[in-house]
């Protein structure tokens, strides 16, 4: 009997988790049961993925650069990567703006719904926290993200997943320095990082054995903590506009894959689907990064020289799904609250959402912080920011799950495009967790 593919196992776990969550909602104390006895499995799974994210970035990026033998190749890969990421982000924002202006979901929100959403969420500590964080980022200056990229203590950067850009900077700096001291002197250190890279990828394989159970727990917890169903229904049209935009973005990626890399787009979706499903379950590009790297390298055939740079950078600065969401959410809030946006304002949305995506963390909820920055950029009244966020807060988590899928798909697509452009897109060589099991049993 043929072994069931991983993406089918994960999908079954997700569906069972949703069904179980809805059943628990109908049972007295069901939500509490899920929180105490089910959610732990998903929490540990996400912690394990985050545990290996930084070691994987460090080892993979240093290995990729030190394998290049030529710094000019790295510069070539870097420039292509940044250029394509910026282009796809602009496309995503443009799709979002076109949809929200044509469909105008904000015009159909009643005053009663606005009042109820405001009463429920405007003073929520999470909403207020997003506003405070956005204000801090906005006040720090336009070039602060460059300052924040450079660590003053590498061990502090390695101990904090939110400082991923600092880890990337250090890994690039160390990798280039290893090239400059010559192959013979760099070999002992290179061997360490080569071995570490193989070990961490094996850890990914082992962690993924528990993925179906973990996504069951994660989705069950999402369902039982989803909030007031009536408020979710009130924002259904807005949510559909965002989801349609995200689907159009996936179609755009598939067109790029088919026309530029000459690969079957259905094959591409099949190979990247475990990473997409985990992105949906965890709402975090950073937590999904180890799985994305494993799928892109082993199952799609992108050379490590490319994937080790493109994917960590993408998880940090490429947020196509989040940027599209920014565009839709900003105009939706303006429509619902009667705040007129000119054409110039919408151009400001494109620029601000693009810049905000670069400096935003690859963690759940970062999109709300970006949204505040975009709203303030178009002159949205400061005293109405909390009301604006309250309008969409009820559906932020499910939409966050959806847009993280697009972020991860975008990262994988760009890695293929860059690999194809530099002749580093080869044949897949998948590995299993038990490849060397006979040697140790």
Tab-separated table of C-alpha atoms in Angstrom:
chain	number	residue	atom	x	y	z
A	1	UNK	CA	0.000	0.000	0.000
A	2	UNK	CA	1.362	3.410	-0.970
A	3	UNK	CA	2.280	5.612	1.963
A	4	UNK	CA	-0.025	8.606	2.366
A	5	UNK	CA	1.742	11.842	1.367
A	6	UNK	CA	2.591	14.298	4.133
A	7	UNK	CA	0.364	17.075	2.816
A	8	UNK	CA	-2.652	14.738	2.919
A	9	UNK	CA	-1.873	13.746	6.511
A	10	UNK	CA	-1.630	17.415	7.503
A	11	UNK	CA	-4.835	18.275	5.650
A	12	UNK	CA	-6.703	15.454	7.399
A	13	UNK	CA	-5.368	16.688	10.753
A	14	UNK	CA	-6.555	20.219	9.973
A	15	UNK	CA	-10.057	19.114	8.968
A	16	UNK	CA	-10.405	16.914	12.061
A	17	UNK	CA	-9.192	19.816	14.201
A	18	UNK	CA	-11.836	22.169	12.775
A	19	UNK	CA	-14.615	19.593	13.236
A	20	UNK	CA	-13.467	18.785	16.780
A	21	UNK	CA	-13.292	22.516	17.598
A	22	UNK	CA	-16.873	23.105	16.457
A	23	UNK	CA	-18.047	20.084	18.478
A	24	UNK	CA	-16.291	21.446	21.581
A	25	UNK	CA	-17.998	24.811	21.076
A	26	UNK	CA	-21.349	23.087	21.613
A	27	UNK	CA	-20.210	21.410	24.840
A	28	UNK	CA	-20.169	23.178	28.206
A	29	UNK	CA	-16.536	23.657	29.152
A	30	UNK	CA	-15.418	22.499	25.704
A	31	UNK	CA	-13.226	25.533	25.026
A	32	UNK	CA	-11.532	25.113	28.404
A	33	UNK	CA	-10.937	21.402	27.660
A	34	UNK	CA	-9.260	22.239	24.338
A	35	UNK	CA	-7.106	24.916	25.980
A	36	UNK	CA	-5.933	22.642	28.801
A	37	UNK	CA	-5.709	19.217	27.172
A	38	UNK	CA	-5.345	19.708	23.392
A	39	UNK	CA	-3.584	23.012	22.690
A	40	UNK	CA	-0.297	21.912	24.290
A	41	UNK	CA	0.536	19.649	21.318
A	42	UNK	CA	0.306	22.545	18.851
A	43	UNK	CA	2.226	24.878	21.146
A	44	UNK	CA	5.133	22.450	21.520
A	45	UNK	CA	5.216	21.864	17.745
A	46	UNK	CA	5.475	25.604	17.013
A	47	UNK	CA	8.144	25.999	19.710
A	48	UNK	CA	10.171	23.185	18.127
A	49	UNK	CA	10.010	24.862	14.710
A	50	UNK	CA	11.074	28.177	16.230
A	51	UNK	CA	13.814	26.365	18.161
A	52	UNK	CA	15.563	25.275	14.959
A	53	UNK	CA	14.782	28.359	12.826
A	54	UNK	CA	17.854	30.387	13.810
A	55	UNK	CA	20.335	27.449	13.785
A	56	UNK	CA	19.022	26.541	10.328
A	57	UNK	CA	19.349	30.094	8.996
A	58	UNK	CA	22.866	30.415	10.434
A	59	UNK	CA	24.137	27.063	9.156
A	60	UNK	CA	22.351	27.157	5.808
A	61	UNK	CA	23.290	30.731	4.918
A	62	UNK	CA	26.943	30.338	5.911
A	63	UNK	CA	27.145	27.049	3.989
A	64	UNK	CA	25.474	28.604	0.938
A	65	UNK	CA	27.812	31.609	0.833
A	66	UNK	CA	30.991	29.650	1.572
A	67	UNK	CA	30.095	27.217	-1.251
A	68	UNK	CA	29.899	30.060	-3.778
A	69	UNK	CA	33.677	30.525	-4.139
A	70	UNK	CA	32.906	33.924	-5.685
A	71	UNK	CA	31.488	36.982	-3.865
A	72	UNK	CA	30.141	38.435	-7.115
A	73	UNK	CA	27.747	35.450	-7.374
A	74	UNK	CA	26.320	36.313	-3.978
A	75	UNK	CA	25.846	39.969	-4.985
A	76	UNK	CA	24.072	38.791	-8.136
A	77	UNK	CA	21.713	36.538	-6.157
A	78	UNK	CA	21.098	39.271	-3.558
A	79	UNK	CA	20.174	41.979	-6.052
A	80	UNK	CA	17.829	39.682	-7.994
A	81	UNK	CA	16.174	38.545	-4.771
A	82	UNK	CA	15.477	42.036	-3.437
A	83	UNK	CA	14.310	43.258	-6.859
A	84	UNK	CA	11.833	40.401	-7.351
A	85	UNK	CA	10.522	40.666	-3.771
A	86	UNK	CA	9.829	44.385	-4.219
A	87	UNK	CA	8.100	43.748	-7.575
A	88	UNK	CA	5.807	41.016	-6.224
A	89	UNK	CA	4.911	43.132	-3.186
A	90	UNK	CA	3.894	46.044	-5.424
A	91	UNK	CA	1.745	43.642	-7.481
A	92	UNK	CA	0.087	42.350	-4.293
A	93	UNK	CA	-0.730	45.849	-3.019
A	94	UNK	CA	-2.083	46.864	-6.436
A	95	UNK	CA	-4.365	43.794	-6.568
A	96	UNK	CA	-5.686	44.636	-3.095
A	97	UNK	CA	-6.392	48.267	-3.974
A	98	UNK	CA	-8.152	47.379	-7.231
A	99	UNK	CA	-10.418	44.841	-5.522
A	100	UNK	CA	-11.378	46.992	-2.539
A	101	UNK	CA	-12.117	50.032	-4.733
A	102	UNK	CA	-14.263	48.026	-7.146
A	103	UNK	CA	-16.153	45.916	-4.583
A	104	UNK	CA	-16.286	48.566	-1.778
A	105	UNK	CA	-16.927	46.224	1.185
A	106	UNK	CA	-16.827	49.112	3.673
A	107	UNK	CA	-19.940	50.774	2.267
A	108	UNK	CA	-22.130	47.896	3.432
A	109	UNK	CA	-21.168	47.999	7.114
A	110	UNK	CA	-24.052	49.283	9.231
A	111	UNK	CA	-23.699	51.814	12.047
A	112	UNK	CA	-24.919	49.145	14.484
A	113	UNK	CA	-22.143	46.776	13.449
A	114	UNK	CA	-19.540	49.544	13.786
A	115	UNK	CA	-20.866	50.388	17.251
A	116	UNK	CA	-20.819	46.761	18.375
A	117	UNK	CA	-17.321	46.112	17.034
A	118	UNK	CA	-16.048	49.313	18.648
A	119	UNK	CA	-17.578	48.398	21.987
A	120	UNK	CA	-16.116	44.888	21.839
A	121	UNK	CA	-12.585	45.573	20.620
A	122	UNK	CA	-11.628	49.272	20.724
A	123	UNK	CA	-10.277	49.077	24.282
A	124	UNK	CA	-8.836	45.583	23.873
A	125	UNK	CA	-5.283	45.432	25.240
A	126	UNK	CA	-4.063	43.762	22.050
A	127	UNK	CA	-5.460	46.570	19.866
A	128	UNK	CA	-3.888	49.218	22.082
A	129	UNK	CA	-0.602	47.297	22.036
A	130	UNK	CA	-0.535	47.323	18.217
A	131	UNK	CA	-1.086	51.091	18.168
A	132	UNK	CA	1.714	51.641	20.694
A	133	UNK	CA	4.148	49.416	18.771
A	134	UNK	CA	3.281	51.095	15.455
A	135	UNK	CA	3.849	54.523	16.993
A	136	UNK	CA	7.245	53.401	18.284
A	137	UNK	CA	8.262	52.108	14.844
A	138	UNK	CA	6.993	55.238	13.091
A	139	UNK	CA	8.834	57.576	15.465
A	140	UNK	CA	12.115	55.695	15.127
A	141	UNK	CA	12.913	57.187	11.694
A	142	UNK	CA	12.879	55.905	8.087
A	143	UNK	CA	16.362	54.334	8.184
A	144	UNK	CA	16.023	52.704	11.583
A	145	UNK	CA	15.466	49.284	10.006
A	146	UNK	CA	19.042	49.456	8.644
A	147	UNK	CA	20.361	50.225	12.124
A	148	UNK	CA	18.267	47.385	13.558
A	149	UNK	CA	19.793	44.929	11.061
A	150	UNK	CA	23.245	45.209	12.641
A	151	UNK	CA	23.630	43.344	15.958
A	152	UNK	CA	25.826	44.680	18.724
A	153	UNK	CA	25.877	41.267	20.392
A	154	UNK	CA	25.585	38.228	18.156
A	155	UNK	CA	24.634	35.913	21.017
A	156	UNK	CA	21.735	38.184	21.940
A	157	UNK	CA	20.574	38.113	18.294
A	158	UNK	CA	20.844	34.317	18.181
A	159	UNK	CA	18.697	34.038	21.296
A	160	UNK	CA	15.730	36.004	19.898
A	161	UNK	CA	13.674	34.899	16.879
A	162	UNK	CA	12.422	38.465	16.428
A	163	UNK	CA	15.988	39.525	15.544
A	164	UNK	CA	16.169	37.315	12.457
A	165	UNK	CA	17.508	40.113	10.244
A	166	UNK	CA	20.444	40.496	12.634
A	167	UNK	CA	21.167	36.772	12.375
A	168	UNK	CA	21.019	37.005	8.561
A	169	UNK	CA	23.430	39.985	8.643
A	170	UNK	CA	25.894	38.095	10.866
A	171	UNK	CA	25.661	34.916	8.765
A	172	UNK	CA	26.321	36.860	5.540
A	173	UNK	CA	29.198	38.759	7.175
A	174	UNK	CA	30.753	35.536	8.489
A	175	UNK	CA	30.233	33.663	5.210
A	176	UNK	CA	31.877	36.398	3.126
A	177	UNK	CA	34.765	36.617	5.624
A	178	UNK	CA	35.268	32.849	5.304
A	179	UNK	CA	35.554	33.253	1.526
A	180	UNK	CA	38.154	35.988	1.942
A	181	UNK	CA	40.506	33.969	4.180
A	182	UNK	CA	40.807	31.208	1.607
A	183	UNK	CA	39.394	27.713	1.309
A	184	UNK	CA	42.119	25.953	3.324
A	185	UNK	CA	41.832	28.151	6.417
A	186	UNK	CA	38.036	28.285	6.267
A	187	UNK	CA	37.597	24.499	5.889
A	188	UNK	CA	37.447	23.535	9.616
A	189	UNK	CA	34.740	26.138	10.320
A	190	UNK	CA	32.924	25.327	7.077
A	191	UNK	CA	32.809	21.627	8.008
A	192	UNK	CA	31.132	22.524	11.307
A	193	UNK	CA	28.382	24.552	9.612
A	194	UNK	CA	27.946	21.947	6.846
A	195	UNK	CA	27.379	19.273	9.480
A	196	UNK	CA	25.106	21.542	11.547
A	197	UNK	CA	23.016	22.218	8.452
A	198	UNK	CA	22.512	18.493	7.796
A	199	UNK	CA	21.629	17.843	11.439
A	200	UNK	CA	19.063	20.662	11.604
A	201	UNK	CA	17.414	19.513	8.359
A	202	UNK	CA	17.123	16.037	9.900
A	203	UNK	CA	15.482	17.681	12.927
A	204	UNK	CA	12.941	19.203	10.521
A	205	UNK	CA	12.131	15.705	9.222
A	206	UNK	CA	11.639	14.411	12.774
A	207	UNK	CA	9.468	17.363	13.839
A	208	UNK	CA	7.298	16.943	10.747
A	209	UNK	CA	6.371	13.422	11.859
A	210	UNK	CA	4.156	15.086	14.478
A	211	UNK	CA	2.722	17.719	12.104
A	212	UNK	CA	-0.732	16.087	11.575
A	213	UNK	CA	-1.337	15.888	15.338
A	214	UNK	CA	-0.012	19.409	15.877
A	215	UNK	CA	-2.223	21.053	13.244
A	216	UNK	CA	-5.215	19.198	14.685
A	217	UNK	CA	-4.505	20.861	18.052
A	218	UNK	CA	-3.766	24.281	16.530
A	219	UNK	CA	-6.937	24.398	14.424
A	220	UNK	CA	-9.137	23.114	17.255
A	221	UNK	CA	-7.831	25.925	19.459
A	222	UNK	CA	-8.397	28.536	16.734
A	223	UNK	CA	-12.023	27.444	16.351
A	224	UNK	CA	-12.883	27.480	20.082
A	225	UNK	CA	-11.259	30.896	20.565
A	226	UNK	CA	-12.664	32.534	17.425
A	227	UNK	CA	-14.964	34.965	19.245
A	228	UNK	CA	-18.528	36.137	18.548
A	229	UNK	CA	-19.884	34.384	15.380
A	230	UNK	CA	-22.278	37.287	14.676
A	231	UNK	CA	-19.373	39.726	14.385
A	232	UNK	CA	-17.543	37.303	12.107
A	233	UNK	CA	-20.569	37.109	9.797
A	234	UNK	CA	-20.843	40.913	9.737
A	235	UNK	CA	-17.316	41.093	8.311
A	236	UNK	CA	-17.793	38.232	5.865
A	237	UNK	CA	-17.856	40.447	2.737
A	238	UNK	CA	-14.644	42.215	3.758
A	239	UNK	CA	-13.006	38.842	4.478
A	240	UNK	CA	-14.075	37.493	1.081
A	241	UNK	CA	-12.507	40.492	-0.670
A	242	UNK	CA	-9.196	39.786	1.102
A	243	UNK	CA	-9.379	36.054	0.304
A	244	UNK	CA	-10.190	36.702	-3.385
A	245	UNK	CA	-7.145	38.980	-3.551
A	246	UNK	CA	-4.958	36.305	-1.970
A	247	UNK	CA	-6.228	33.702	-4.455
A	248	UNK	CA	-5.404	36.070	-7.348
A	249	UNK	CA	-1.904	36.409	-5.884
A	250	UNK	CA	-1.472	32.619	-5.901
A	251	UNK	CA	-2.572	32.563	-9.556
A	252	UNK	CA	0.041	35.250	-10.281
A	253	UNK	CA	2.724	33.073	-8.636
A	254	UNK	CA	1.651	30.028	-10.627
A	255	UNK	CA	1.860	32.006	-13.869
A	256	UNK	CA	5.424	33.018	-12.956
A	257	UNK	CA	6.341	29.409	-12.134
A	258	UNK	CA	4.875	28.107	-15.405
A	259	UNK	CA	6.295	30.791	-17.713
A	260	UNK	CA	9.734	31.464	-16.180
A	261	UNK	CA	10.806	28.196	-14.543
A	262	UNK	CA	8.867	25.967	-16.991
A	263	UNK	CA	7.670	23.818	-14.097
A	264	UNK	CA	4.152	22.440	-13.728
A	265	UNK	CA	2.320	24.835	-11.345
A	266	UNK	CA	0.222	21.983	-9.914
A	267	UNK	CA	3.428	20.063	-9.167
A	268	UNK	CA	4.800	23.184	-7.455
A	269	UNK	CA	1.714	23.493	-5.232
A	270	UNK	CA	1.886	19.815	-4.337
A	271	UNK	CA	5.537	20.038	-3.290
A	272	UNK	CA	5.166	23.241	-1.250
A	273	UNK	CA	1.783	22.307	0.274
A	274	UNK	CA	3.119	21.004	3.643
A	275	UNK	CA	4.752	24.401	4.236
A	276	UNK	CA	1.547	26.188	3.133
A	277	UNK	CA	-0.605	24.117	5.500
A	278	UNK	CA	1.764	24.772	8.394
A	279	UNK	CA	1.789	28.489	7.562
A	280	UNK	CA	-2.009	28.430	7.756
A	281	UNK	CA	-1.958	26.595	11.086
A	282	UNK	CA	0.759	28.668	12.785
A	283	UNK	CA	0.205	32.136	11.197
A	284	UNK	CA	3.988	32.588	11.260
A	285	UNK	CA	6.414	32.713	8.335
A	286	UNK	CA	9.314	32.417	10.777
A	287	UNK	CA	7.975	29.252	12.410
A	288	UNK	CA	7.308	27.737	8.973
A	289	UNK	CA	10.751	28.689	7.600
A	290	UNK	CA	12.537	25.393	8.423
A	291	UNK	CA	9.825	23.437	6.591
A	292	UNK	CA	9.803	25.882	3.656
A	293	UNK	CA	13.567	25.492	3.252
A	294	UNK	CA	13.362	21.704	3.414
A	295	UNK	CA	10.556	21.548	0.810
A	296	UNK	CA	12.190	24.028	-1.574
A	297	UNK	CA	15.642	22.434	-1.431
A	298	UNK	CA	14.793	18.720	-1.338
A	299	UNK	CA	11.403	18.511	-3.080
A	300	UNK	CA	11.605	21.352	-5.647
A	301	UNK	CA	15.320	21.278	-6.446
A	302	UNK	CA	16.461	24.822	-5.587
A	303	UNK	CA	20.190	24.809	-4.823
A	304	UNK	CA	21.170	25.619	-1.239
A	305	UNK	CA	23.308	28.537	-2.496
A	306	UNK	CA	20.049	30.237	-3.500
A	307	UNK	CA	17.534	28.966	-0.945
A	308	UNK	CA	19.777	29.674	2.050
A	309	UNK	CA	19.676	33.396	1.231
A	310	UNK	CA	16.348	33.904	-0.538
A	311	UNK	CA	14.096	32.126	1.990
A	312	UNK	CA	15.371	33.613	5.306
A	313	UNK	CA	15.363	37.088	3.753
A	314	UNK	CA	11.891	36.434	2.337
A	315	UNK	CA	10.503	35.303	5.695
A	316	UNK	CA	11.614	38.663	7.084
A	317	UNK	CA	10.988	41.241	4.348
A	318	UNK	CA	8.666	39.587	1.799
A	319	UNK	CA	5.061	39.814	2.991
A	320	UNK	CA	2.963	39.849	-0.163
A	321	UNK	CA	-0.140	38.469	1.544
A	322	UNK	CA	0.189	40.901	4.432
A	323	UNK	CA	0.775	43.851	2.099
A	324	UNK	CA	-2.324	42.975	0.052
A	325	UNK	CA	-4.267	42.789	3.302
A	326	UNK	CA	-2.932	46.241	4.300
A	327	UNK	CA	-4.321	47.752	1.111
A	328	UNK	CA	-7.761	46.164	1.489
A	329	UNK	CA	-8.012	46.845	5.240
A	330	UNK	CA	-6.956	50.503	4.958
A	331	UNK	CA	-9.508	51.338	2.269
A	332	UNK	CA	-12.191	49.209	3.979
A	333	UNK	CA	-11.778	51.116	7.263
A	334	UNK	CA	-11.826	54.439	5.384
A	335	UNK	CA	-15.022	53.439	3.549
A	336	UNK	CA	-16.763	52.226	6.716
A	337	UNK	CA	-15.912	55.360	8.712
A	338	UNK	CA	-16.515	57.830	5.894
A	339	UNK	CA	-12.884	58.912	5.473
A	340	UNK	CA	-12.252	59.897	1.840
A	341	UNK	CA	-9.053	58.651	0.192
A	342	UNK	CA	-7.700	60.457	-2.857
A	343	UNK	CA	-5.663	58.823	-5.626
A	344	UNK	CA	-2.539	60.320	-4.031
A	345	UNK	CA	-3.500	58.693	-0.726
A	346	UNK	CA	-3.709	55.323	-2.461
A	347	UNK	CA	-0.232	55.800	-3.933
A	348	UNK	CA	0.954	56.529	-0.389
A	349	UNK	CA	-0.635	53.219	0.677
A	350	UNK	CA	1.456	51.387	-1.949
A	351	UNK	CA	4.704	53.005	-0.803
A	352	UNK	CA	4.042	52.776	2.935
A	353	UNK	CA	2.826	49.160	2.829
A	354	UNK	CA	5.944	48.247	0.838
A	355	UNK	CA	8.291	49.906	3.332
A	356	UNK	CA	6.363	48.597	6.352
A	357	UNK	CA	6.599	45.025	5.067
A	358	UNK	CA	10.406	45.256	5.050
A	359	UNK	CA	10.646	46.241	8.694
A	360	UNK	CA	7.857	44.015	10.008
A	361	UNK	CA	8.516	40.878	12.050
A	362	UNK	CA	7.529	37.468	10.630
A	363	UNK	CA	5.265	36.688	13.588
A	364	UNK	CA	1.490	36.449	14.156
A	365	UNK	CA	-0.191	39.854	14.458
A	366	UNK	CA	2.557	41.868	12.743
A	367	UNK	CA	0.083	42.841	10.020
A	368	UNK	CA	-1.984	44.883	12.496
A	369	UNK	CA	1.098	46.923	13.429
A	370	UNK	CA	1.794	47.534	9.736
A	371	UNK	CA	-1.827	48.582	9.258
A	372	UNK	CA	-1.573	51.327	11.879
A	373	UNK	CA	1.536	52.697	10.123
A	374	UNK	CA	-0.296	52.727	6.764
A	375	UNK	CA	-3.410	54.392	8.255
A	376	UNK	CA	-1.323	57.112	9.861
A	377	UNK	CA	0.533	57.682	6.580
A	378	UNK	CA	-2.727	58.601	4.781
A	379	UNK	CA	-3.744	61.010	7.547
A	380	UNK	CA	-6.332	58.843	9.288
A	381	UNK	CA	-7.458	60.601	12.506
A	382	UNK	CA	-5.425	59.381	15.489
A	383	UNK	CA	-8.486	59.343	17.749
A	384	UNK	CA	-10.195	56.864	15.405
A	385	UNK	CA	-7.301	54.414	15.045
A	386	UNK	CA	-8.635	52.133	17.783
A	387	UNK	CA	-12.094	52.136	16.156
A	388	UNK	CA	-10.520	51.341	12.783
A	389	UNK	CA	-8.617	48.376	14.168
A	390	UNK	CA	-11.693	47.234	16.107
A	391	UNK	CA	-13.584	46.985	12.792
A	392	UNK	CA	-11.333	44.200	11.534
A	393	UNK	CA	-9.956	42.709	14.756
A	394	UNK	CA	-12.599	39.963	14.928
A	395	UNK	CA	-11.435	38.381	11.663
A	396	UNK	CA	-7.744	39.256	11.903
A	397	UNK	CA	-6.625	35.809	13.069
A	398	UNK	CA	-8.291	33.758	10.290
A	399	UNK	CA	-7.131	36.291	7.693
A	400	UNK	CA	-3.652	36.238	9.253
A	401	UNK	CA	-3.608	32.484	8.680
A	402	UNK	CA	-4.595	32.958	5.024
A	403	UNK	CA	-2.116	35.739	4.262
A	404	UNK	CA	0.761	33.806	5.867
A	405	UNK	CA	0.127	31.057	3.288
A	406	UNK	CA	0.643	33.653	0.545
A	407	UNK	CA	3.807	34.976	2.211
A	408	UNK	CA	5.317	31.476	2.279
A	409	UNK	CA	4.174	30.686	-1.286
A	410	UNK	CA	5.742	33.948	-2.447
A	411	UNK	CA	9.044	33.059	-0.772
A	412	UNK	CA	9.103	29.654	-2.483
A	413	UNK	CA	8.175	31.168	-5.864
A	414	UNK	CA	10.914	33.813	-5.712
A	415	UNK	CA	13.496	31.195	-4.699
A	416	UNK	CA	12.586	29.244	-7.855
A	417	UNK	CA	12.772	32.349	-10.054
A	418	UNK	CA	16.172	33.374	-8.685
A	419	UNK	CA	17.504	29.803	-8.915
A	420	UNK	CA	16.338	29.539	-12.537
A	421	UNK	CA	17.938	32.885	-13.429
A	422	UNK	CA	21.368	31.822	-12.101
A	423	UNK	CA	21.234	28.209	-13.289
A	424	UNK	CA	20.711	26.711	-9.813
A	425	UNK	CA	17.329	25.003	-10.278
A	426	UNK	CA	18.039	21.267	-10.440
A	427	UNK	CA	16.277	17.968	-9.837
A	428	UNK	CA	14.588	17.300	-6.479
A	429	UNK	CA	16.417	14.961	-4.088
A	430	UNK	CA	14.002	14.306	-1.195
A	431	UNK	CA	15.320	12.771	2.024
A	432	UNK	CA	13.422	10.814	4.664
A	433	UNK	CA	13.865	10.933	8.413
A	434	UNK	CA	15.062	7.297	8.505
A	435	UNK	CA	17.570	7.411	5.610
A	436	UNK	CA	20.458	6.460	7.946
A	437	UNK	CA	18.436	4.578	10.538
A	438	UNK	CA	20.025	1.219	9.637
A	439	UNK	CA	23.432	2.632	10.584
A	440	UNK	CA	22.448	3.376	14.195
A	441	UNK	CA	19.832	0.786	15.198
